mmCIF file with all atom_site columns, C-alpha atoms in Angstrom:
data_model
loop_
_atom_site.group_PDB
_atom_site.id
_atom_site.type_symbol
_atom_site.label_atom_id
_atom_site.label_alt_id
_atom_site.label_comp_id
_atom_site.label_asym_id
_atom_site.label_entity_id
_atom_site.label_seq_id
_atom_site.pdbx_PDB_ins_code
_atom_site.Cartn_x
_atom_site.Cartn_y
_atom_site.Cartn_z
_atom_site.occupancy
_atom_site.B_iso_or_equiv
_atom_site.pdbx_formal_charge
_atom_site.auth_seq_id
_atom_site.auth_comp_id
_atom_site.auth_asym_id
_atom_site.auth_atom_id
_atom_site.pdbx_PDB_model_num
ATOM 1   C CA . UNK A 1 1   ? 102.631 76.915  79.881  1.00 49.00 ? 4   UNK A CA 1
ATOM 2   C CA . UNK A 1 2   ? 101.632 80.511  79.205  1.00 56.00 ? 5   UNK A CA 1
ATOM 3   C CA . UNK A 1 3   ? 101.985 82.895  82.124  1.00 61.00 ? 6   UNK A CA 1
ATOM 4   C CA . UNK A 1 4   ? 98.299  83.779  81.625  1.00 62.00 ? 7   UNK A CA 1
ATOM 5   C CA . UNK A 1 5   ? 97.521  80.336  83.105  1.00 87.00 ? 8   UNK A CA 1
ATOM 6   C CA . UNK A 1 6   ? 99.461  81.114  86.300  1.00 93.00 ? 9   UNK A CA 1
ATOM 7   C CA . UNK A 1 7   ? 97.627  82.785  89.209  1.00 94.00 ? 10  UNK A CA 1
ATOM 8   C CA . UNK A 1 8   ? 99.316  86.057  90.182  1.00 94.00 ? 11  UNK A CA 1
ATOM 9   C CA . UNK A 1 9   ? 98.097  88.795  92.539  1.00 94.00 ? 12  UNK A CA 1
ATOM 10  C CA . UNK A 1 10  ? 99.427  92.355  92.242  1.00 89.00 ? 13  UNK A CA 1
ATOM 11  C CA . UNK A 1 11  ? 100.735 94.291  95.257  1.00 84.00 ? 14  UNK A CA 1
ATOM 12  C CA . UNK A 1 12  ? 98.300  96.254  97.450  1.00 82.00 ? 15  UNK A CA 1
ATOM 13  C CA . UNK A 1 13  ? 99.539  98.328  100.381 1.00 82.00 ? 16  UNK A CA 1
ATOM 14  C CA . UNK A 1 14  ? 102.028 96.236  102.404 1.00 79.00 ? 17  UNK A CA 1
ATOM 15  C CA . UNK A 1 15  ? 100.121 92.982  102.002 1.00 85.00 ? 18  UNK A CA 1
ATOM 16  C CA . UNK A 1 16  ? 102.867 91.095  100.225 1.00 90.00 ? 19  UNK A CA 1
ATOM 17  C CA . UNK A 1 17  ? 102.513 88.233  102.735 1.00 92.00 ? 20  UNK A CA 1
ATOM 18  C CA . UNK A 1 18  ? 98.884  87.711  101.720 1.00 94.00 ? 21  UNK A CA 1
ATOM 19  C CA . UNK A 1 19  ? 99.817  87.882  98.036  1.00 95.00 ? 22  UNK A CA 1
ATOM 20  C CA . UNK A 1 20  ? 102.752 85.483  98.503  1.00 95.00 ? 23  UNK A CA 1
ATOM 21  C CA . UNK A 1 21  ? 100.470 82.919  100.179 1.00 96.00 ? 24  UNK A CA 1
ATOM 22  C CA . UNK A 1 22  ? 97.759  83.252  97.515  1.00 97.00 ? 25  UNK A CA 1
ATOM 23  C CA . UNK A 1 23  ? 100.283 83.125  94.678  1.00 96.00 ? 26  UNK A CA 1
ATOM 24  C CA . UNK A 1 24  ? 101.864 80.041  96.236  1.00 94.00 ? 27  UNK A CA 1
ATOM 25  C CA . UNK A 1 25  ? 98.463  78.322  96.509  1.00 95.00 ? 28  UNK A CA 1
ATOM 26  C CA . UNK A 1 26  ? 97.536  79.501  92.991  1.00 96.00 ? 29  UNK A CA 1
ATOM 27  C CA . UNK A 1 27  ? 94.174  80.862  94.153  1.00 96.00 ? 30  UNK A CA 1
ATOM 28  C CA . UNK A 1 28  ? 92.679  83.600  96.306  1.00 96.00 ? 31  UNK A CA 1
ATOM 29  C CA . UNK A 1 29  ? 92.646  81.670  99.585  1.00 96.00 ? 32  UNK A CA 1
ATOM 30  C CA . UNK A 1 30  ? 93.209  84.659  101.888 1.00 97.00 ? 33  UNK A CA 1
ATOM 31  C CA . UNK A 1 31  ? 92.207  88.282  102.332 1.00 94.00 ? 34  UNK A CA 1
ATOM 32  C CA . UNK A 1 32  ? 94.007  90.787  104.555 1.00 93.00 ? 35  UNK A CA 1
ATOM 33  C CA . UNK A 1 33  ? 91.215  90.298  107.112 1.00 93.00 ? 36  UNK A CA 1
ATOM 34  C CA . UNK A 1 34  ? 92.143  86.589  107.363 1.00 96.00 ? 37  UNK A CA 1
ATOM 35  C CA . UNK A 1 35  ? 95.753  87.493  108.133 1.00 91.00 ? 38  UNK A CA 1
ATOM 36  C CA . UNK A 1 36  ? 94.583  90.140  110.639 1.00 89.00 ? 39  UNK A CA 1
ATOM 37  C CA . UNK A 1 37  ? 92.530  87.443  112.411 1.00 91.00 ? 40  UNK A CA 1
ATOM 38  C CA . UNK A 1 38  ? 95.578  85.154  112.519 1.00 92.00 ? 41  UNK A CA 1
ATOM 39  C CA . UNK A 1 39  ? 97.619  88.011  114.040 1.00 82.00 ? 42  UNK A CA 1
ATOM 40  C CA . UNK A 1 40  ? 94.981  88.452  116.747 1.00 87.00 ? 43  UNK A CA 1
ATOM 41  C CA . UNK A 1 41  ? 95.027  84.713  117.386 1.00 90.00 ? 44  UNK A CA 1
ATOM 42  C CA . UNK A 1 42  ? 98.819  84.675  117.732 1.00 86.00 ? 45  UNK A CA 1
ATOM 43  C CA . UNK A 1 43  ? 98.860  87.650  120.095 1.00 81.00 ? 46  UNK A CA 1
ATOM 44  C CA . UNK A 1 44  ? 95.325  88.370  121.363 1.00 82.00 ? 47  UNK A CA 1
ATOM 45  C CA . UNK A 1 45  ? 95.954  90.705  124.281 1.00 76.00 ? 48  UNK A CA 1
ATOM 46  C CA . UNK A 1 46  ? 97.993  93.533  122.792 1.00 74.00 ? 49  UNK A CA 1
ATOM 47  C CA . UNK A 1 47  ? 96.775  96.793  121.266 1.00 76.00 ? 50  UNK A CA 1
ATOM 48  C CA . UNK A 1 48  ? 99.694  96.805  118.814 1.00 79.00 ? 51  UNK A CA 1
ATOM 49  C CA . UNK A 1 49  ? 100.181 93.398  117.295 1.00 77.00 ? 52  UNK A CA 1
ATOM 50  C CA . UNK A 1 50  ? 103.857 92.442  116.827 1.00 74.00 ? 53  UNK A CA 1
ATOM 51  C CA . UNK A 1 51  ? 103.010 90.182  113.876 1.00 73.00 ? 54  UNK A CA 1
ATOM 52  C CA . UNK A 1 52  ? 101.933 92.992  111.524 1.00 76.00 ? 55  UNK A CA 1
ATOM 53  C CA . UNK A 1 53  ? 102.386 96.644  110.668 1.00 73.00 ? 56  UNK A CA 1
ATOM 54  C CA . UNK A 1 54  ? 99.664  99.257  110.197 1.00 71.00 ? 57  UNK A CA 1
ATOM 55  C CA . UNK A 1 55  ? 99.300  98.576  106.466 1.00 70.00 ? 58  UNK A CA 1
ATOM 56  C CA . UNK A 1 56  ? 100.053 94.857  106.534 1.00 72.00 ? 59  UNK A CA 1
ATOM 57  C CA . UNK A 1 57  ? 103.655 93.697  106.492 1.00 81.00 ? 60  UNK A CA 1
ATOM 58  C CA . UNK A 1 58  ? 102.837 90.360  108.158 1.00 86.00 ? 61  UNK A CA 1
ATOM 59  C CA . UNK A 1 59  ? 105.609 88.212  109.604 1.00 87.00 ? 62  UNK A CA 1
ATOM 60  C CA . UNK A 1 60  ? 106.610 84.606  108.840 1.00 88.00 ? 63  UNK A CA 1
ATOM 61  C CA . UNK A 1 61  ? 104.593 83.295  111.801 1.00 89.00 ? 64  UNK A CA 1
ATOM 62  C CA . UNK A 1 62  ? 101.372 84.564  110.228 1.00 91.00 ? 65  UNK A CA 1
ATOM 63  C CA . UNK A 1 63  ? 102.345 83.182  106.815 1.00 91.00 ? 66  UNK A CA 1
ATOM 64  C CA . UNK A 1 64  ? 103.237 79.815  108.349 1.00 91.00 ? 67  UNK A CA 1
ATOM 65  C CA . UNK A 1 65  ? 99.978  79.557  110.292 1.00 93.00 ? 68  UNK A CA 1
ATOM 66  C CA . UNK A 1 66  ? 97.926  80.505  107.230 1.00 95.00 ? 69  UNK A CA 1
ATOM 67  C CA . UNK A 1 67  ? 99.608  77.826  105.107 1.00 94.00 ? 70  UNK A CA 1
ATOM 68  C CA . UNK A 1 68  ? 99.363  75.262  107.918 1.00 93.00 ? 71  UNK A CA 1
ATOM 69  C CA . UNK A 1 69  ? 95.598  75.831  108.035 1.00 94.00 ? 72  UNK A CA 1
ATOM 70  C CA . UNK A 1 70  ? 95.514  75.035  104.313 1.00 93.00 ? 73  UNK A CA 1
ATOM 71  C CA . UNK A 1 71  ? 97.231  71.696  104.968 1.00 92.00 ? 74  UNK A CA 1
ATOM 72  C CA . UNK A 1 72  ? 100.810 72.652  104.098 1.00 91.00 ? 75  UNK A CA 1
ATOM 73  C CA . UNK A 1 73  ? 103.991 72.276  106.110 1.00 85.00 ? 76  UNK A CA 1
ATOM 74  C CA . UNK A 1 74  ? 106.425 75.173  106.237 1.00 86.00 ? 77  UNK A CA 1
ATOM 75  C CA . UNK A 1 75  ? 110.075 74.210  106.726 1.00 83.00 ? 78  UNK A CA 1
ATOM 76  C CA . UNK A 1 76  ? 112.529 76.985  107.461 1.00 81.00 ? 79  UNK A CA 1
ATOM 77  C CA . UNK A 1 77  ? 115.655 77.052  105.350 1.00 79.00 ? 80  UNK A CA 1
ATOM 78  C CA . UNK A 1 78  ? 119.056 77.817  106.857 1.00 75.00 ? 81  UNK A CA 1
ATOM 79  C CA . UNK A 1 79  ? 120.430 80.542  104.574 1.00 73.00 ? 82  UNK A CA 1
ATOM 80  C CA . UNK A 1 80  ? 123.988 79.545  105.458 1.00 78.00 ? 83  UNK A CA 1
ATOM 81  C CA . UNK A 1 81  ? 123.472 76.377  103.416 1.00 78.00 ? 84  UNK A CA 1
ATOM 82  C CA . UNK A 1 82  ? 123.951 76.342  99.636  1.00 76.00 ? 85  UNK A CA 1
ATOM 83  C CA . UNK A 1 83  ? 120.848 76.729  97.463  1.00 73.00 ? 86  UNK A CA 1
ATOM 84  C CA . UNK A 1 84  ? 121.431 73.194  96.196  1.00 77.00 ? 87  UNK A CA 1
ATOM 85  C CA . UNK A 1 85  ? 120.350 71.990  99.663  1.00 78.00 ? 88  UNK A CA 1
ATOM 86  C CA . UNK A 1 86  ? 116.761 73.066  98.960  1.00 77.00 ? 89  UNK A CA 1
ATOM 87  C CA . UNK A 1 87  ? 114.538 69.971  98.607  1.00 77.00 ? 90  UNK A CA 1
ATOM 88  C CA . UNK A 1 88  ? 112.927 71.160  95.364  1.00 75.00 ? 91  UNK A CA 1
ATOM 89  C CA . UNK A 1 89  ? 111.562 67.713  94.507  1.00 78.00 ? 92  UNK A CA 1
ATOM 90  C CA . UNK A 1 90  ? 109.197 67.839  97.510  1.00 81.00 ? 93  UNK A CA 1
ATOM 91  C CA . UNK A 1 91  ? 108.581 71.600  97.651  1.00 81.00 ? 94  UNK A CA 1
ATOM 92  C CA . UNK A 1 92  ? 105.336 73.166  96.505  1.00 84.00 ? 95  UNK A CA 1
ATOM 93  C CA . UNK A 1 93  ? 107.172 76.470  96.495  1.00 86.00 ? 96  UNK A CA 1
ATOM 94  C CA . UNK A 1 94  ? 109.538 78.812  98.273  1.00 86.00 ? 97  UNK A CA 1
ATOM 95  C CA . UNK A 1 95  ? 108.594 81.764  100.455 1.00 87.00 ? 98  UNK A CA 1
ATOM 96  C CA . UNK A 1 96  ? 111.256 84.447  100.063 1.00 86.00 ? 99  UNK A CA 1
ATOM 97  C CA . UNK A 1 97  ? 111.986 87.630  101.963 1.00 83.00 ? 100 UNK A CA 1
ATOM 98  C CA . UNK A 1 98  ? 114.094 90.526  100.701 1.00 80.00 ? 101 UNK A CA 1
ATOM 99  C CA . UNK A 1 99  ? 115.023 93.915  102.167 1.00 76.00 ? 102 UNK A CA 1
ATOM 100 C CA . UNK A 1 100 ? 113.595 96.986  100.486 1.00 75.00 ? 103 UNK A CA 1
ATOM 101 C CA . UNK A 1 101 ? 113.782 100.710 101.020 1.00 68.00 ? 104 UNK A CA 1
ATOM 102 C CA . UNK A 1 102 ? 110.543 102.403 101.917 1.00 66.00 ? 105 UNK A CA 1
ATOM 103 C CA . UNK A 1 103 ? 109.297 105.878 101.070 1.00 63.00 ? 106 UNK A CA 1
ATOM 104 C CA . UNK A 1 104 ? 112.242 108.104 100.121 1.00 64.00 ? 107 UNK A CA 1
ATOM 105 C CA . UNK A 1 105 ? 114.601 105.528 101.602 1.00 64.00 ? 108 UNK A CA 1
ATOM 106 C CA . UNK A 1 106 ? 113.808 106.729 105.129 1.00 67.00 ? 109 UNK A CA 1
ATOM 107 C CA . UNK A 1 107 ? 113.535 103.235 106.592 1.00 65.00 ? 110 UNK A CA 1
ATOM 108 C CA . UNK A 1 108 ? 114.187 99.644  105.665 1.00 69.00 ? 111 UNK A CA 1
ATOM 109 C CA . UNK A 1 109 ? 111.355 97.203  105.256 1.00 75.00 ? 112 UNK A CA 1
ATOM 110 C CA . UNK A 1 110 ? 110.998 93.600  104.089 1.00 80.00 ? 113 UNK A CA 1
ATOM 111 C CA . UNK A 1 111 ? 109.095 92.147  101.143 1.00 86.00 ? 114 UNK A CA 1
ATOM 112 C CA . UNK A 1 112 ? 107.602 88.646  100.789 1.00 90.00 ? 115 UNK A CA 1
ATOM 113 C CA . UNK A 1 113 ? 107.205 86.800  97.518  1.00 91.00 ? 116 UNK A CA 1
ATOM 114 C CA . UNK A 1 114 ? 107.122 83.213  96.367  1.00 90.00 ? 117 UNK A CA 1
ATOM 115 C CA . UNK A 1 115 ? 108.729 81.065  93.726  1.00 89.00 ? 118 UNK A CA 1
ATOM 116 C CA . UNK A 1 116 ? 106.607 78.162  92.618  1.00 88.00 ? 119 UNK A CA 1
ATOM 117 C CA . UNK A 1 117 ? 106.676 75.410  90.053  1.00 85.00 ? 120 UNK A CA 1
ATOM 118 C CA . UNK A 1 118 ? 103.572 75.268  87.861  1.00 87.00 ? 121 UNK A CA 1
ATOM 119 C CA . UNK A 1 119 ? 103.389 72.445  85.297  1.00 86.00 ? 122 UNK A CA 1
ATOM 120 C CA . UNK A 1 120 ? 107.154 71.925  85.271  1.00 83.00 ? 123 UNK A CA 1
ATOM 121 C CA . UNK A 1 121 ? 108.180 75.586  85.073  1.00 85.00 ? 124 UNK A CA 1
ATOM 122 C CA . UNK A 1 122 ? 109.419 77.698  87.998  1.00 85.00 ? 125 UNK A CA 1
ATOM 123 C CA . UNK A 1 123 ? 107.899 81.173  88.268  1.00 92.00 ? 126 UNK A CA 1
ATOM 124 C CA . UNK A 1 124 ? 108.796 84.199  90.335  1.00 91.00 ? 127 UNK A CA 1
ATOM 125 C CA . UNK A 1 125 ? 105.347 85.237  91.568  1.00 94.00 ? 128 UNK A CA 1
ATOM 126 C CA . UNK A 1 126 ? 106.418 88.487  93.211  1.00 90.00 ? 129 UNK A CA 1
ATOM 127 C CA . UNK A 1 127 ? 103.343 90.696  93.634  1.00 93.00 ? 130 UNK A CA 1
ATOM 128 C CA . UNK A 1 128 ? 105.446 93.706  92.595  1.00 91.00 ? 131 UNK A CA 1
ATOM 129 C CA . UNK A 1 129 ? 105.887 92.238  89.114  1.00 89.00 ? 132 UNK A CA 1
ATOM 130 C CA . UNK A 1 130 ? 103.348 93.071  86.416  1.00 90.00 ? 133 UNK A CA 1
ATOM 131 C CA . UNK A 1 131 ? 103.154 89.372  85.517  1.00 91.00 ? 134 UNK A CA 1
ATOM 132 C CA . UNK A 1 132 ? 104.730 86.076  86.608  1.00 92.00 ? 135 UNK A CA 1
ATOM 133 C CA . UNK A 1 133 ? 108.368 85.772  85.569  1.00 86.00 ? 136 UNK A CA 1
ATOM 134 C CA . UNK A 1 134 ? 109.846 82.479  84.399  1.00 89.00 ? 137 UNK A CA 1
ATOM 135 C CA . UNK A 1 135 ? 112.824 81.541  86.588  1.00 75.00 ? 138 UNK A CA 1
ATOM 136 C CA . UNK A 1 136 ? 115.478 79.502  84.873  1.00 60.00 ? 139 UNK A CA 1
ATOM 137 C CA . UNK A 1 137 ? 117.553 79.587  88.034  1.00 58.00 ? 140 UNK A CA 1
ATOM 138 C CA . UNK A 1 138 ? 116.901 80.422  91.659  1.00 56.00 ? 141 UNK A CA 1
ATOM 139 C CA . UNK A 1 139 ? 117.370 83.951  92.907  1.00 54.00 ? 142 UNK A CA 1
ATOM 140 C CA . UNK A 1 140 ? 120.509 83.903  95.040  1.00 52.00 ? 143 UNK A CA 1
ATOM 141 C CA . UNK A 1 141 ? 120.072 87.424  96.411  1.00 49.00 ? 144 UNK A CA 1
ATOM 142 C CA . UNK A 1 142 ? 116.964 86.668  98.445  1.00 54.00 ? 145 UNK A CA 1
ATOM 143 C CA . UNK A 1 143 ? 116.655 85.050  101.820 1.00 52.00 ? 146 UNK A CA 1
ATOM 144 C CA . UNK A 1 144 ? 114.748 81.803  101.463 1.00 53.00 ? 147 UNK A CA 1
ATOM 145 C CA . UNK A 1 145 ? 112.789 81.730  104.653 1.00 58.00 ? 148 UNK A CA 1
ATOM 146 C CA . UNK A 1 146 ? 110.810 78.611  104.015 1.00 56.00 ? 149 UNK A CA 1
ATOM 147 C CA . UNK A 1 147 ? 110.116 75.705  101.758 1.00 57.00 ? 150 UNK A CA 1
ATOM 148 C CA . UNK A 1 148 ? 106.413 74.840  101.669 1.00 58.00 ? 151 UNK A CA 1
ATOM 149 C CA . UNK A 1 149 ? 105.533 71.165  101.305 1.00 48.00 ? 152 UNK A CA 1
#
């Protein structure tokens, strides 16, 4: 399958969680406003929501709730287990989280992306990539937070 046939959203601000969910679902299912509404639902009475940053940077609880509302189950993966323990035969895709340095390396942040099988081929659908990247093997340097079924 040509990568042109694979849905892939590019990075905007710190909305990698939104892009990871949309890339996993292979369609534009969510906007940042949808994730903001989920944050407010998870923690309605605070002026500063702990589930997001000022420019996005949503946490796994928001991602999980968004995917649950689309009919998917999110199963957390224990990173102490070997990658061979991932149930790839039942997974729609993997939600991954990696550390990254922010502006001038002044603080550490996290970045969400997904790996998904589309028509028998696994793709790295990281929103920071210019295009989907074929994955012949899993990325061992990332923290697999969840397997989405």
